[in-house]
Structures are given as structure tokens and as C-alpha cells.
Short mmCIF file of C-alpha atoms in Angstrom, two decimals:
data_model
loop_
_atom_site.label_atom_id
_atom_site.label_comp_id
_atom_site.label_asym_id
_atom_site.label_seq_id
_atom_site.Cartn_x
_atom_site.Cartn_y
_atom_site.Cartn_z
CA UNK A 721 45.46 139.30 -200.80
CA UNK A 722 44.31 141.37 -203.76
CA UNK A 723 46.62 144.20 -204.75
CA UNK A 724 45.35 147.72 -204.19
CA UNK A 725 44.18 149.49 -207.34
CA UNK A 726 45.88 152.75 -208.26
CA UNK A 727 46.75 154.93 -211.23
CA UNK A 728 50.20 156.16 -212.22
CA UNK A 729 50.42 159.78 -213.33
CA UNK A 730 53.15 160.92 -215.70
CA UNK A 731 53.83 164.65 -216.11
CA UNK A 732 56.83 166.19 -217.87
CA UNK A 733 59.61 167.15 -215.49
CA UNK A 734 58.02 165.46 -212.47
CA UNK A 735 58.47 162.02 -210.90
CA UNK A 736 55.72 159.49 -211.59
CA UNK A 737 52.98 159.70 -208.97
CA UNK A 738 50.63 157.05 -207.60
CA UNK A 739 46.96 158.10 -207.48
CA UNK A 740 44.66 156.03 -205.30
CA UNK A 741 40.84 156.10 -205.49
CA UNK A 742 39.58 159.14 -203.63
CA UNK A 743 43.01 160.73 -203.37
CA UNK A 744 42.20 163.42 -205.94
CA UNK A 745 38.86 164.66 -204.59
CA UNK A 746 35.55 162.88 -204.37
CA UNK A 747 33.10 162.99 -207.23
CA UNK A 748 30.53 165.67 -206.48
CA UNK A 749 29.63 169.34 -206.93
CA UNK A 750 32.66 170.57 -204.97
CA UNK A 751 35.45 169.34 -207.23
CA UNK A 752 38.47 171.64 -207.15
CA UNK A 753 38.88 174.20 -209.95
CA UNK A 754 41.25 173.40 -212.77
CA UNK A 755 42.34 174.63 -216.19
CA UNK A 756 39.87 173.69 -218.93
CA UNK A 757 40.59 171.32 -221.80
CA UNK A 758 41.75 173.63 -224.60
CA UNK A 759 39.30 173.63 -227.50
CA UNK A 760 37.51 175.96 -229.87
CA UNK A 761 34.20 174.23 -229.16
CA UNK A 762 35.59 171.16 -230.97
CA UNK A 763 36.82 168.32 -228.77
CA UNK A 764 38.93 165.72 -230.56
CA UNK A 765 39.26 162.24 -229.07
CA UNK A 766 41.28 159.23 -230.19
CA UNK A 767 40.61 155.70 -228.88
CA UNK A 768 43.00 152.81 -229.58
CA UNK A 769 43.97 149.41 -228.22
CA UNK A 770 47.67 149.78 -228.89
CA UNK A 771 48.51 146.04 -228.44
CA UNK A 772 51.31 146.74 -225.93
CA UNK A 773 53.28 148.50 -228.70
CA UNK A 774 54.32 145.11 -230.08
CA UNK A 775 54.12 146.09 -233.75
CA UNK A 776 56.13 148.51 -235.84
CA UNK A 777 54.85 152.01 -236.59
CA UNK A 778 52.63 152.31 -233.49
CA UNK A 779 54.32 155.60 -232.61
CA UNK A 780 53.86 157.14 -236.06
CA UNK A 781 50.16 156.15 -236.08
CA UNK A 782 49.71 157.58 -232.60
CA UNK A 783 51.51 160.77 -233.57
CA UNK A 784 49.73 161.24 -236.91
CA UNK A 785 46.19 160.08 -236.12
CA UNK A 786 46.21 161.50 -232.61
CA UNK A 787 47.50 164.93 -233.60
CA UNK A 788 45.36 167.79 -232.34
CA UNK A 789 43.43 165.40 -230.07
CA UNK A 790 42.83 166.79 -226.60
CA UNK A 791 42.16 163.29 -225.27
CA UNK A 792 43.78 159.99 -226.28
CA UNK A 793 42.33 156.84 -224.67
CA UNK A 794 44.67 153.86 -225.01
CA UNK A 795 44.11 150.25 -224.00
CA UNK A 796 46.92 147.71 -223.49
CA UNK A 797 49.32 150.62 -223.12
CA UNK A 798 52.68 149.43 -221.85
CA UNK A 799 54.70 152.08 -220.02
CA UNK A 800 57.77 151.88 -222.22
CA UNK A 801 60.15 154.86 -222.28
CA UNK A 802 59.04 155.64 -225.85
CA UNK A 803 55.36 155.91 -224.91
CA UNK A 804 56.01 157.91 -221.74
CA UNK A 805 58.25 160.27 -223.71
CA UNK A 806 55.53 160.81 -226.33
CA UNK A 807 52.83 161.27 -223.70
CA UNK A 808 54.70 163.77 -221.55
CA UNK A 809 56.00 165.72 -224.57
CA UNK A 810 52.57 166.19 -226.12
CA UNK A 811 50.10 166.17 -223.21
CA UNK A 812 49.92 167.78 -219.78
CA UNK A 813 49.04 164.52 -218.05
CA UNK A 814 49.09 160.79 -218.74
CA UNK A 815 47.22 158.54 -216.29
CA UNK A 816 47.57 154.77 -216.47
CA UNK A 817 45.96 151.99 -214.43
CA UNK A 818 48.42 149.07 -214.30
CA UNK A 819 46.31 145.99 -215.00
CA UNK A 820 49.08 143.41 -214.98
CA UNK A 821 52.83 143.33 -214.94
CA UNK A 822 54.83 142.36 -217.99
CA UNK A 823 58.52 141.44 -217.75
CA UNK A 824 59.61 145.09 -217.80
CA UNK A 825 56.65 147.47 -217.79
CA UNK A 826 53.03 147.31 -216.59
CA UNK A 827 50.20 147.33 -219.13
CA UNK A 828 46.71 148.81 -218.81
CA UNK A 829 44.45 151.63 -219.92
CA UNK A 830 46.10 155.03 -220.26
CA UNK A 831 44.44 158.41 -220.81
CA UNK A 832 46.49 161.23 -222.28
CA UNK A 833 44.95 164.66 -221.73
CA UNK A 834 45.64 168.28 -222.65
CA UNK A 835 44.50 169.34 -219.15
CA UNK A 836 45.01 167.95 -215.68
CA UNK A 837 42.06 165.94 -214.36
CA UNK A 838 40.27 167.25 -211.29
CA UNK A 839 39.08 163.74 -210.43
CA UNK A 840 40.69 160.34 -210.99
CA UNK A 841 39.30 156.91 -210.14
CA UNK A 842 41.22 153.78 -211.22
CA UNK A 843 39.35 150.46 -211.42
CA UNK A 844 40.39 146.87 -212.04
CA UNK A 845 38.56 143.59 -212.58
CA UNK A 846 40.20 140.18 -212.73
CA UNK A 847 39.59 137.77 -215.59
CA UNK A 848 37.92 134.72 -213.99
CA UNK A 849 39.64 132.18 -216.26
CA UNK A 850 43.12 133.60 -216.94
CA UNK A 851 43.32 135.40 -213.56
CA UNK A 852 44.75 138.46 -215.30
CA UNK A 853 43.27 141.88 -214.63
CA UNK A 854 41.61 144.35 -216.97
CA UNK A 855 41.47 148.02 -216.05
CA UNK A 856 39.32 151.10 -216.39
CA UNK A 857 39.92 154.74 -215.54
CA UNK A 858 37.41 157.49 -214.75
CA UNK A 859 38.71 161.05 -215.04
CA UNK A 860 36.99 164.45 -215.03
CA UNK A 861 38.10 167.62 -216.82
CA UNK A 862 36.72 171.17 -216.86
CA UNK A 863 35.44 172.48 -220.20
CA UNK A 864 35.62 176.07 -221.38
CA UNK A 865 31.87 176.56 -220.92
CA UNK A 866 32.15 175.71 -217.22
CA UNK A 867 30.82 172.16 -217.40
CA UNK A 868 32.74 169.11 -216.20
CA UNK A 869 33.46 166.33 -218.69
CA UNK A 870 33.66 162.76 -217.36
CA UNK A 871 35.87 160.44 -219.41
CA UNK A 872 35.79 156.67 -218.97
CA UNK A 873 38.58 154.62 -220.55
CA UNK A 874 37.90 150.88 -220.34
CA UNK A 875 39.36 147.55 -221.38
CA UNK A 876 36.65 145.04 -220.59
CA UNK A 877 37.24 141.51 -219.32
CA UNK A 878 37.52 139.08 -222.17
CA UNK A 879 37.52 135.42 -221.15
CA UNK A 880 34.54 134.67 -218.92
CA UNK A 881 31.57 132.33 -218.94
CA UNK A 882 28.31 134.27 -219.07
CA UNK A 883 28.19 138.00 -218.36
CA UNK A 884 28.32 138.16 -214.56
CA UNK A 885 31.92 139.37 -214.39
CA UNK A 886 31.41 141.53 -217.48
CA UNK A 887 28.48 143.30 -215.83
CA UNK A 888 30.34 143.47 -212.51
CA UNK A 889 33.10 145.49 -214.20
CA UNK A 890 30.55 147.92 -215.68
CA UNK A 891 28.54 148.44 -212.49
CA UNK A 892 30.88 150.86 -210.62
CA UNK A 893 31.36 152.82 -213.82
CA UNK A 894 27.60 153.12 -214.17
CA UNK A 895 27.32 154.43 -210.62
CA UNK A 896 29.84 157.19 -211.30
CA UNK A 897 28.22 158.21 -214.58
CA UNK A 898 24.77 158.23 -212.99
CA UNK A 899 26.03 160.62 -210.29
CA UNK A 900 27.69 162.95 -212.81
CA UNK A 901 25.65 165.91 -214.04
CA UNK A 902 27.79 166.98 -216.98
CA UNK A 903 28.78 165.51 -220.36
CA UNK A 904 30.29 162.03 -220.57
CA UNK A 905 32.54 160.10 -222.95
CA UNK A 906 32.90 156.35 -222.35
CA UNK A 907 35.15 154.51 -224.77
CA UNK A 908 37.58 151.66 -225.19
CA UNK A 909 37.85 147.97 -226.00
CA UNK A 910 34.64 146.43 -224.65
CA UNK A 911 35.30 142.88 -225.90
CA UNK A 912 31.62 142.67 -226.85
CA UNK A 913 32.10 139.58 -229.01
CA UNK A 914 28.96 137.67 -228.03
CA UNK A 915 25.24 138.42 -228.28
CA UNK A 916 25.02 138.33 -224.48
CA UNK A 917 27.83 140.84 -224.10
CA UNK A 918 26.59 143.26 -226.75
CA UNK A 919 23.10 143.16 -225.25
CA UNK A 920 24.53 143.81 -221.78
CA UNK A 921 26.61 146.71 -223.10
CA UNK A 922 23.72 148.34 -224.95
CA UNK A 923 21.44 147.85 -221.96
CA UNK A 924 24.04 149.42 -219.69
CA UNK A 925 24.55 152.40 -221.99
CA UNK A 926 20.81 152.92 -222.41
CA UNK A 927 20.21 152.93 -218.65
CA UNK A 928 22.60 155.84 -218.15
CA UNK A 929 21.47 157.71 -221.29
CA UNK A 930 24.60 157.23 -223.37
CA UNK A 931 24.47 157.37 -227.16
CA UNK A 932 26.76 155.40 -229.46
CA UNK A 933 29.08 157.05 -231.97
CA UNK A 934 28.38 155.67 -235.45
CA UNK A 935 31.17 155.35 -238.02
CA UNK A 936 30.24 155.94 -241.70
CA UNK A 937 33.06 153.64 -242.83
CA UNK A 938 33.16 151.08 -240.05
CA UNK A 939 36.59 149.43 -240.05
CA UNK A 940 36.59 148.53 -236.36
CA UNK A 941 38.21 145.28 -235.25
CA UNK A 942 35.58 142.52 -235.05
CA UNK A 943 35.27 139.14 -233.38
CA UNK A 944 32.51 136.75 -234.42
CA UNK A 945 31.17 139.57 -236.60
CA UNK A 946 30.79 142.04 -233.74
CA UNK A 947 32.87 145.20 -233.17
CA UNK A 948 35.03 145.29 -230.06
CA UNK A 949 35.76 149.02 -229.77
CA UNK A 950 33.08 151.61 -228.99
CA UNK A 951 32.66 155.26 -228.13
CA UNK A 952 29.58 156.33 -226.17
CA UNK A 953 28.70 159.88 -225.16
CA UNK A 954 26.17 162.14 -223.44
CA UNK A 955 25.41 165.88 -223.66
CA UNK A 956 27.77 166.40 -226.60
CA UNK A 957 27.23 166.52 -230.38
CA UNK A 958 29.25 164.44 -232.85
CA UNK A 959 30.62 166.42 -235.80
CA UNK A 960 32.75 163.66 -237.37
CA UNK A 961 33.83 160.08 -236.69
CA UNK A 962 36.35 157.86 -238.47
CA UNK A 963 38.33 154.63 -238.17
CA UNK A 964 41.88 154.30 -239.45
CA UNK A 965 42.94 150.98 -240.93
CA UNK A 966 46.44 150.07 -239.79
CA UNK A 967 48.73 147.11 -239.15
CA UNK A 968 50.40 148.86 -236.22
CA UNK A 969 48.08 147.00 -233.79
CA UNK A 970 45.50 144.23 -233.83
CA UNK A 971 42.87 147.00 -233.40
CA UNK A 972 42.18 150.02 -235.61
CA UNK A 973 42.17 153.43 -233.90
CA UNK A 974 38.94 155.42 -233.66
CA UNK A 975 38.71 159.19 -233.84
CA UNK A 976 35.73 161.38 -233.11
CA UNK A 977 35.16 165.13 -232.97
CA UNK A 978 32.55 166.49 -230.61
CA UNK A 979 30.97 169.91 -230.42
CA UNK A 980 31.94 170.66 -226.84
CA UNK A 981 30.44 174.11 -226.35
CA UNK A 982 27.08 174.56 -224.66
CA UNK A 983 24.71 177.08 -226.30
CA UNK A 984 24.29 180.22 -224.25
CA UNK A 985 20.78 181.03 -223.02
CA UNK A 986 19.72 184.63 -222.49
#
């Protein structure tokens, strides 16, 4: 029997909480009110496959490159005491989808946010060959201008023949984005290492009107000449984008700044 998918929420001073799909409101126009992501019209986002914190200096890179970011999207985040301490000391909420269990702590995508999400939907898809799971997390946050920002943090399946399972993992995400009326950020490790996969990813993004963040100095981790990590967006404007070269993981962290405010119409 397949294990039920859930997210774990970590908040300073509170016990960890399990969040099941649908437990935190249904996606729609009647989402509960919540405090907005703090920003001065600039929304800073960091995206990084942290390699289960297996290498030295991961914490200093996370602290230095992620400073002032209102959203940090991690993949392969292992819930070690050090990471949970950093997350709960610097962010209001940390939501993780356990993809698979390691000897001590589960690993999966984790989204650190400077506001509590008003919607949370954890997703998992099993690798067909290794039988290990990859995870994704859809969260929604109010912005200062009254809009709702949907954030998708994904670690895509890696070892599969063809793109059936790859597309299957993207499909429920596409449904949620298509039903969302506000701005969107979709980012993570997409494992788009083949021509089939990159074509499927670009086709998927195009169908739901997502644009790709371009990096002037593109130091993203590559496999077979293709980048693995991407940031896509909708109804936002990019003001800067960069990639930091580091040995603290087998992936380099991405950082992007968006103009988050919506022009006022009289």
C-alpha cells in the first residue's frame, strides 16, 4: 500500500505539524486571509538542491546567499537539527514533503518562507526504476498588493525510460497552476538532462504561460550539456538573476529578484 503524501511544517516554538492535501483550505477564490510576504515591491527567491547537506559549508552558503530572501526553495533537504534550526530562526514557516527516509532524517523538497502559506499541497511521484520517491510542494502566499502568489518547489523524477512518469509528475502541478489566477513561481531541480525531457518541460511551461528566468552568467549544474535547475514565473518582472558557484553541493544555488508589486490603475 502506497504511503499517504503529506508535508511537515516547522515553526519556531511549535511542535512539527503534518499537513495533508486539502487540510489547509482548497485552492480557489475563498482562501483564508493571511499576512503578506514582506517586501518593498522586490521579492527575492533562492533555489538550491542542497545535496542532503552532505558537504561542508552548506550552512554558510545558505545563510550568505539566501540572506534577505523571502522564499528559499530547497531540494534534497534533509531535516537535520542544523537545517531546522536555521529555518525556524530565519523564516516564519518551513514546509517539507518527505520523499524518502534516510537512516535518521527524511529528505525532500523544503520551502522556507517569510509568511505563512494560506494553501499547501504536497505531492510525490515514485521513480520507476529505483522505486524511490521525488517530491513537489505547492504553496500560496498573499502579496502586499492583494494578489496571491503560487510557489511550486519541485524535484523531478530522474531515472525513468521515456517521459511518461516525468510528465505524470508535472500534470497535477499544471492543473493547480492553470486554476490559479495570480502570479506564479515554479522552480527546482527538474532533471531535464535529455532532449525529450527538456522538450516536455518547455512544452509544459508554455501551455500554462510560464516564462523562464535567464541567467547572464549561467553556472547552473548540467548533465549531458543541459541545465538541471530552472526558475519559471508568471505575472512578475525579473529585476536580477544570478548563479553562485560553490562546492557546498553538487548543484549551484540560483537567486532571482522579482518586481512583485502590481501597478495601480486609476
